[in-house]
Structures are given as C-alpha cells and as structure tokens.
Amino acid sequence: MKRGLLIILSGPSGVGKGTIRARLFADPKLNLVYSVSMTTRPIRPGEKEGIDYYFVSKNRFLDAIENGELLEHAVFVGNYYGTPKKYVDDLRDKGLNVVLEIETEGAKQVIDKCPDAISIFIIPPSFDELVRRIRSRRTEAEEIIQKRLNKASYEMQLLDIYSHVVVNDNVDKAAEKIKEILRGYLK
Ligand code: 5GP
C-alpha cells in the first residue's frame, strides 16, 4: 500500500488554519486525517479531549519529550504543543494523508526531519487583518492576545522554509488552492 502523505499546515495564530482545515476535510477524495496534538494549554469552552487536543500536564509533556514520543514540539505563548509520532506513522502506514496543523517552530522541525513532508504556509492578506481576527476570537485575556500578536509578527517572517505559501483573503479560495496543491501530490 502506498504510504500516506505528511501535510504541514502552518501560519500565524489567527490566520484561519482551523477553518481552512475544516474545508479540506470536507473533501473525502483527499483521504485526510487530522493529527491530534498534545498540549499543556488549558482547554477552551467547546473543545474536546482527544478531538481538539490531548490536554496533559507539564510533567506528562516533559515525559513525552524525554521518551522520544513526539515528532516535534514547541512552546507557544507559555504552553507546550507537540505531535505524537507513533500516531502519525501508523496513520501514514495505513495509507491515510495526515495533516499537522502546527506553528512555525514545530513546522521547521518536521521539515528538517521529514524531507517528504508537504509544507504549506498560510498568510493573512495583511497584518491588520490578522490583528482583527485574533482580537475577534475573544476567548483570551489581553496579555495573551498581545503575546499571540507578537509571535504572529515573528512567524510571518518565516515563510521561506515552506514549499507552498497561500494567502487567506477568502477561506473558500484559499482552501481550493490548497486542495489543488494536494491533488498534485495525489496523482
Ligand atoms: P491554539 O492554542 O490556538 O490551539 O494553538 C496555538 C498554536 O499552536 C497554533 O498556531 C497551532 O497551530 C499550534 N499547534 C497546535 N498543535 C501543535 C503541535 O502539535 N505542535 C506545534 N508546534 N504547534 C501546534
């Protein structure tokens, strides 16, 4: 059986990665499966354990790093986030195309470790638009929002390492562009 693709969807916080991901997953022909990450971030209202994330303690996360359980990991605005390696490998072995929706530091680690990974960087039409999107989420305190904006401004400079860059000025169009990219690899 042909091994599944490893697809990195990255971009600054608030750029719309999650919304675009939902559009991609609505297309059954792409045969996509989402890699559920481990995080030490507190759960947000509406999120579900094992679906949005595996919510773990800092000690559990540090153990996972120590035991080599993670394909990549990063600290984002004071919390750890990481991709369980075995889960990704097993799914790819089953022929499924695995999507990692991760921030830029982790994306860089995967790009370095897995030369066959398809890396897609999503950018906002402008930084002002990103500020508006992060602020409109209203789930976080001002201090956290500021930290997310600072990080986003840094992340925007890292697009060179990705194999594809897509502007999210319109979610449907951006999702369609990414589907086209993926179809190219699935031929
Ligand atoms: P949020 O707290 O908004 O769910 O996620 C914060 C950032 O962490 C987002 O950019 C998200 O894509 C990223 N992220 C989620 N899971 C992982 C992961 O497993 N590894 C890395 N490096 N980043 C992740």
Short mmCIF file of C-alpha atoms and ligand atoms in Angstrom, two decimals:
data_model
loop_
_atom_site.label_atom_id
_atom_site.label_comp_id
_atom_site.label_asym_id
_atom_site.label_seq_id
_atom_site.Cartn_x
_atom_site.Cartn_y
_atom_site.Cartn_z
CA MET A 1 0.00 0.00 0.00
CA LYS A 2 1.21 3.50 -0.80
CA ARG A 3 2.26 5.40 2.33
CA GLY A 4 0.09 8.41 3.15
CA LEU A 5 1.31 11.97 2.70
CA LEU A 6 2.53 14.11 5.58
CA ILE A 7 0.99 17.57 5.22
CA ILE A 8 2.03 20.53 7.36
CA LEU A 9 -0.47 23.39 7.57
CA SER A 10 1.20 26.28 9.30
CA GLY A 11 0.92 30.02 9.63
CA PRO A 12 0.49 32.62 12.36
CA SER A 13 -2.11 32.16 15.07
CA GLY A 14 -5.42 33.62 13.92
CA VAL A 15 -4.76 33.22 10.19
CA GLY A 16 -7.64 30.76 9.80
CA LYS A 17 -5.81 27.42 9.70
CA GLY A 18 -8.65 25.68 11.53
CA THR A 19 -11.36 26.97 9.20
CA ILE A 20 -9.36 26.04 6.13
CA ARG A 21 -8.65 22.63 7.60
CA ALA A 22 -12.40 22.02 8.01
CA ARG A 23 -12.89 22.83 4.30
CA LEU A 24 -10.15 20.40 3.28
CA PHE A 25 -11.60 17.64 5.44
CA ALA A 26 -14.98 18.07 3.78
CA ASP A 27 -13.44 16.61 0.59
CA PRO A 28 -13.40 12.80 1.05
CA LYS A 29 -11.25 12.28 -2.05
CA LEU A 30 -8.27 13.82 -0.26
CA ASN A 31 -8.37 10.97 2.28
CA LEU A 32 -7.20 13.25 5.08
CA VAL A 33 -6.85 12.52 8.76
CA TYR A 34 -6.02 15.06 11.46
CA SER A 35 -3.08 14.58 13.78
CA VAL A 36 -4.37 15.39 17.27
CA SER A 37 -1.63 17.21 19.20
CA MET A 38 -0.69 17.08 22.83
CA THR A 39 -0.76 20.39 24.72
CA THR A 40 -0.40 21.83 28.20
CA ARG A 41 -2.72 24.75 27.30
CA PRO A 42 -5.95 24.92 29.33
CA ILE A 43 -8.97 23.56 27.50
CA ARG A 44 -11.23 26.23 25.92
CA PRO A 45 -15.04 26.12 26.06
CA GLY A 46 -16.31 23.79 23.33
CA GLU A 47 -13.06 21.87 22.95
CA LYS A 48 -12.97 18.10 23.45
CA GLU A 49 -10.25 15.89 24.85
CA GLY A 50 -8.81 13.60 22.16
CA ILE A 51 -10.54 15.50 19.35
CA ASP A 52 -9.10 19.01 19.54
CA TYR A 53 -6.07 18.09 21.63
CA TYR A 54 -4.82 15.69 24.23
CA PHE A 55 -4.75 18.06 27.21
CA VAL A 56 -1.92 16.98 29.51
CA SER A 57 0.08 18.23 32.48
CA LYS A 58 3.52 19.77 32.01
CA ASN A 59 5.10 16.69 33.61
CA ARG A 60 3.35 14.34 31.20
CA PHE A 61 4.51 16.52 28.30
CA LEU A 62 8.11 16.59 29.50
CA ASP A 63 7.99 12.78 29.81
CA ALA A 64 6.75 12.54 26.22
CA ILE A 65 9.73 14.64 25.06
CA GLU A 66 12.13 12.57 27.16
CA ASN A 67 10.73 9.26 25.80
CA GLY A 68 11.00 10.42 22.18
CA GLU A 69 7.23 10.20 21.73
CA LEU A 70 6.98 13.46 19.79
CA LEU A 71 7.75 14.11 16.13
CA GLU A 72 8.12 17.80 17.01
CA HIS A 73 7.29 20.13 19.84
CA ALA A 74 7.35 23.82 20.64
CA VAL A 75 6.46 26.30 23.32
CA PHE A 76 3.78 28.69 22.12
CA VAL A 77 2.80 31.63 24.36
CA GLY A 78 3.86 29.78 27.51
CA ASN A 79 2.37 26.37 26.73
CA TYR A 80 3.81 23.24 25.19
CA TYR A 81 2.40 21.77 21.98
CA GLY A 82 3.62 18.62 20.23
CA THR A 83 2.79 15.97 17.64
CA PRO A 84 2.65 12.32 18.79
CA LYS A 85 4.99 10.46 16.43
CA LYS A 86 3.58 6.93 16.55
CA TYR A 87 0.07 8.12 15.76
CA VAL A 88 1.30 9.93 12.63
CA ASP A 89 3.41 6.96 11.48
CA ASP A 90 0.58 4.44 11.99
CA LEU A 91 -1.90 6.55 10.04
CA ARG A 92 0.54 7.07 7.18
CA ASP A 93 1.26 3.33 7.12
CA LYS A 94 -2.48 2.79 6.66
CA GLY A 95 -2.31 4.98 3.54
CA LEU A 96 -4.03 7.98 5.12
CA ASN A 97 -2.82 11.52 4.39
CA VAL A 98 -2.01 13.07 7.76
CA VAL A 99 -2.48 16.80 8.39
CA LEU A 100 -0.43 18.57 11.07
CA GLU A 101 -1.83 21.99 11.93
CA ILE A 102 1.10 23.46 13.81
CA GLU A 103 3.00 26.67 14.50
CA THR A 104 6.24 27.59 12.75
CA GLU A 105 8.90 26.26 15.13
CA GLY A 106 7.36 22.78 15.05
CA ALA A 107 6.85 23.06 11.30
CA LYS A 108 10.57 23.75 10.88
CA GLN A 109 11.45 20.65 12.90
CA VAL A 110 9.20 18.45 10.74
CA ILE A 111 10.54 19.98 7.51
CA ASP A 112 14.09 19.21 8.69
CA LYS A 113 13.28 15.66 9.82
CA CYS A 114 10.90 14.58 7.05
CA PRO A 115 12.09 15.69 3.63
CA ASP A 116 8.96 14.17 2.07
CA ALA A 117 6.61 16.44 4.08
CA ILE A 118 4.46 18.86 2.10
CA SER A 119 4.63 22.18 3.90
CA ILE A 120 2.00 24.86 3.36
CA PHE A 121 2.22 28.29 4.96
CA ILE A 122 -1.00 30.28 5.20
CA ILE A 123 -0.67 34.06 5.43
CA PRO A 124 -3.28 36.76 6.08
CA PRO A 125 -3.96 39.39 3.39
CA SER A 126 -2.40 41.94 5.80
CA PHE A 127 -1.13 42.16 9.35
CA ASP A 128 -4.04 44.47 10.31
CA GLU A 129 -6.45 41.77 9.25
CA LEU A 130 -4.63 39.26 11.44
CA VAL A 131 -4.88 41.62 14.43
CA ARG A 132 -8.63 41.92 13.80
CA ARG A 133 -9.05 38.13 13.61
CA ILE A 134 -7.06 37.41 16.77
CA ARG A 135 -8.98 40.11 18.68
CA SER A 136 -12.37 38.94 17.44
CA ARG A 137 -11.86 35.50 18.96
CA ARG A 138 -12.50 36.97 22.44
CA THR A 139 -11.55 33.79 24.26
CA GLU A 140 -8.32 35.12 25.74
CA ALA A 141 -7.08 37.83 28.09
CA GLU A 142 -5.45 40.96 26.65
CA GLU A 143 -1.97 39.90 27.79
CA ILE A 144 -2.26 36.60 25.93
CA ILE A 145 -3.64 38.36 22.86
CA GLN A 146 -0.62 40.69 22.85
CA LYS A 147 1.74 37.73 23.11
CA ARG A 148 -0.05 35.95 20.26
CA LEU A 149 0.24 39.11 18.12
CA ASN A 150 3.98 39.45 18.86
CA LYS A 151 4.51 35.83 17.97
CA ALA A 152 2.43 36.22 14.79
CA SER A 153 4.57 39.15 13.67
CA TYR A 154 7.68 36.97 14.09
CA GLU A 155 6.09 33.93 12.42
CA MET A 156 5.19 35.96 9.33
CA GLN A 157 8.91 36.26 8.53
CA LEU A 158 9.44 32.51 8.27
CA LEU A 159 7.68 31.70 5.06
CA ASP A 160 10.86 30.86 3.11
CA ILE A 161 11.18 27.35 4.52
CA TYR A 162 7.79 26.20 3.21
CA SER A 163 7.18 24.51 -0.11
CA HIS A 164 3.92 26.43 -0.68
CA VAL A 165 2.54 29.78 0.51
CA VAL A 166 -1.19 30.51 0.30
CA VAL A 167 -2.88 33.85 1.11
CA ASN A 168 -6.10 33.53 3.08
CA ASP A 169 -8.03 36.52 1.78
CA ASN A 170 -11.05 34.31 1.24
CA VAL A 171 -11.44 30.98 3.02
CA ASP A 172 -13.10 29.15 0.12
CA LYS A 173 -10.48 30.30 -2.36
CA ALA A 174 -7.58 29.55 -0.02
CA ALA A 175 -8.98 26.06 0.71
CA GLU A 176 -9.46 25.44 -3.02
CA LYS A 177 -5.85 26.45 -3.70
CA ILE A 178 -4.60 24.03 -1.06
CA LYS A 179 -6.80 21.24 -2.44
CA GLU A 180 -5.24 21.83 -5.85
CA ILE A 181 -1.76 21.60 -4.33
CA LEU A 182 -2.66 18.32 -2.61
CA ARG A 183 -4.29 16.84 -5.71
CA GLY A 184 -0.97 17.44 -7.45
CA TYR A 185 0.75 15.14 -4.95
CA LEU A 186 -2.03 12.53 -5.02
CA LYS A 187 -1.89 11.94 -8.78
P1 5GP B 1 -4.13 27.19 19.96
O1 5GP B 1 -3.73 27.43 21.38
O2 5GP B 1 -4.72 28.43 19.33
O3 5GP B 1 -4.99 25.96 19.80
O4 5GP B 1 -2.79 26.87 19.15
C1 5GP B 1 -1.72 27.77 19.21
C2 5GP B 1 -0.76 27.46 18.09
O5 5GP B 1 -0.16 26.17 18.31
C3 5GP B 1 -1.44 27.39 16.72
O6 5GP B 1 -0.61 28.07 15.78
C4 5GP B 1 -1.50 25.90 16.43
O7 5GP B 1 -1.46 25.62 15.05
C5 5GP B 1 -0.21 25.43 17.10
N1 5GP B 1 -0.18 24.00 17.39
C6 5GP B 1 -1.22 23.16 17.64
N2 5GP B 1 -0.77 21.92 17.83
C7 5GP B 1 0.58 21.95 17.69
C8 5GP B 1 1.62 20.97 17.74
O8 5GP B 1 1.41 19.78 17.95
N3 5GP B 1 2.88 21.41 17.55
C9 5GP B 1 3.19 22.70 17.29
N4 5GP B 1 4.46 23.00 17.09
N5 5GP B 1 2.24 23.65 17.22
C10 5GP B 1 0.96 23.28 17.41
#
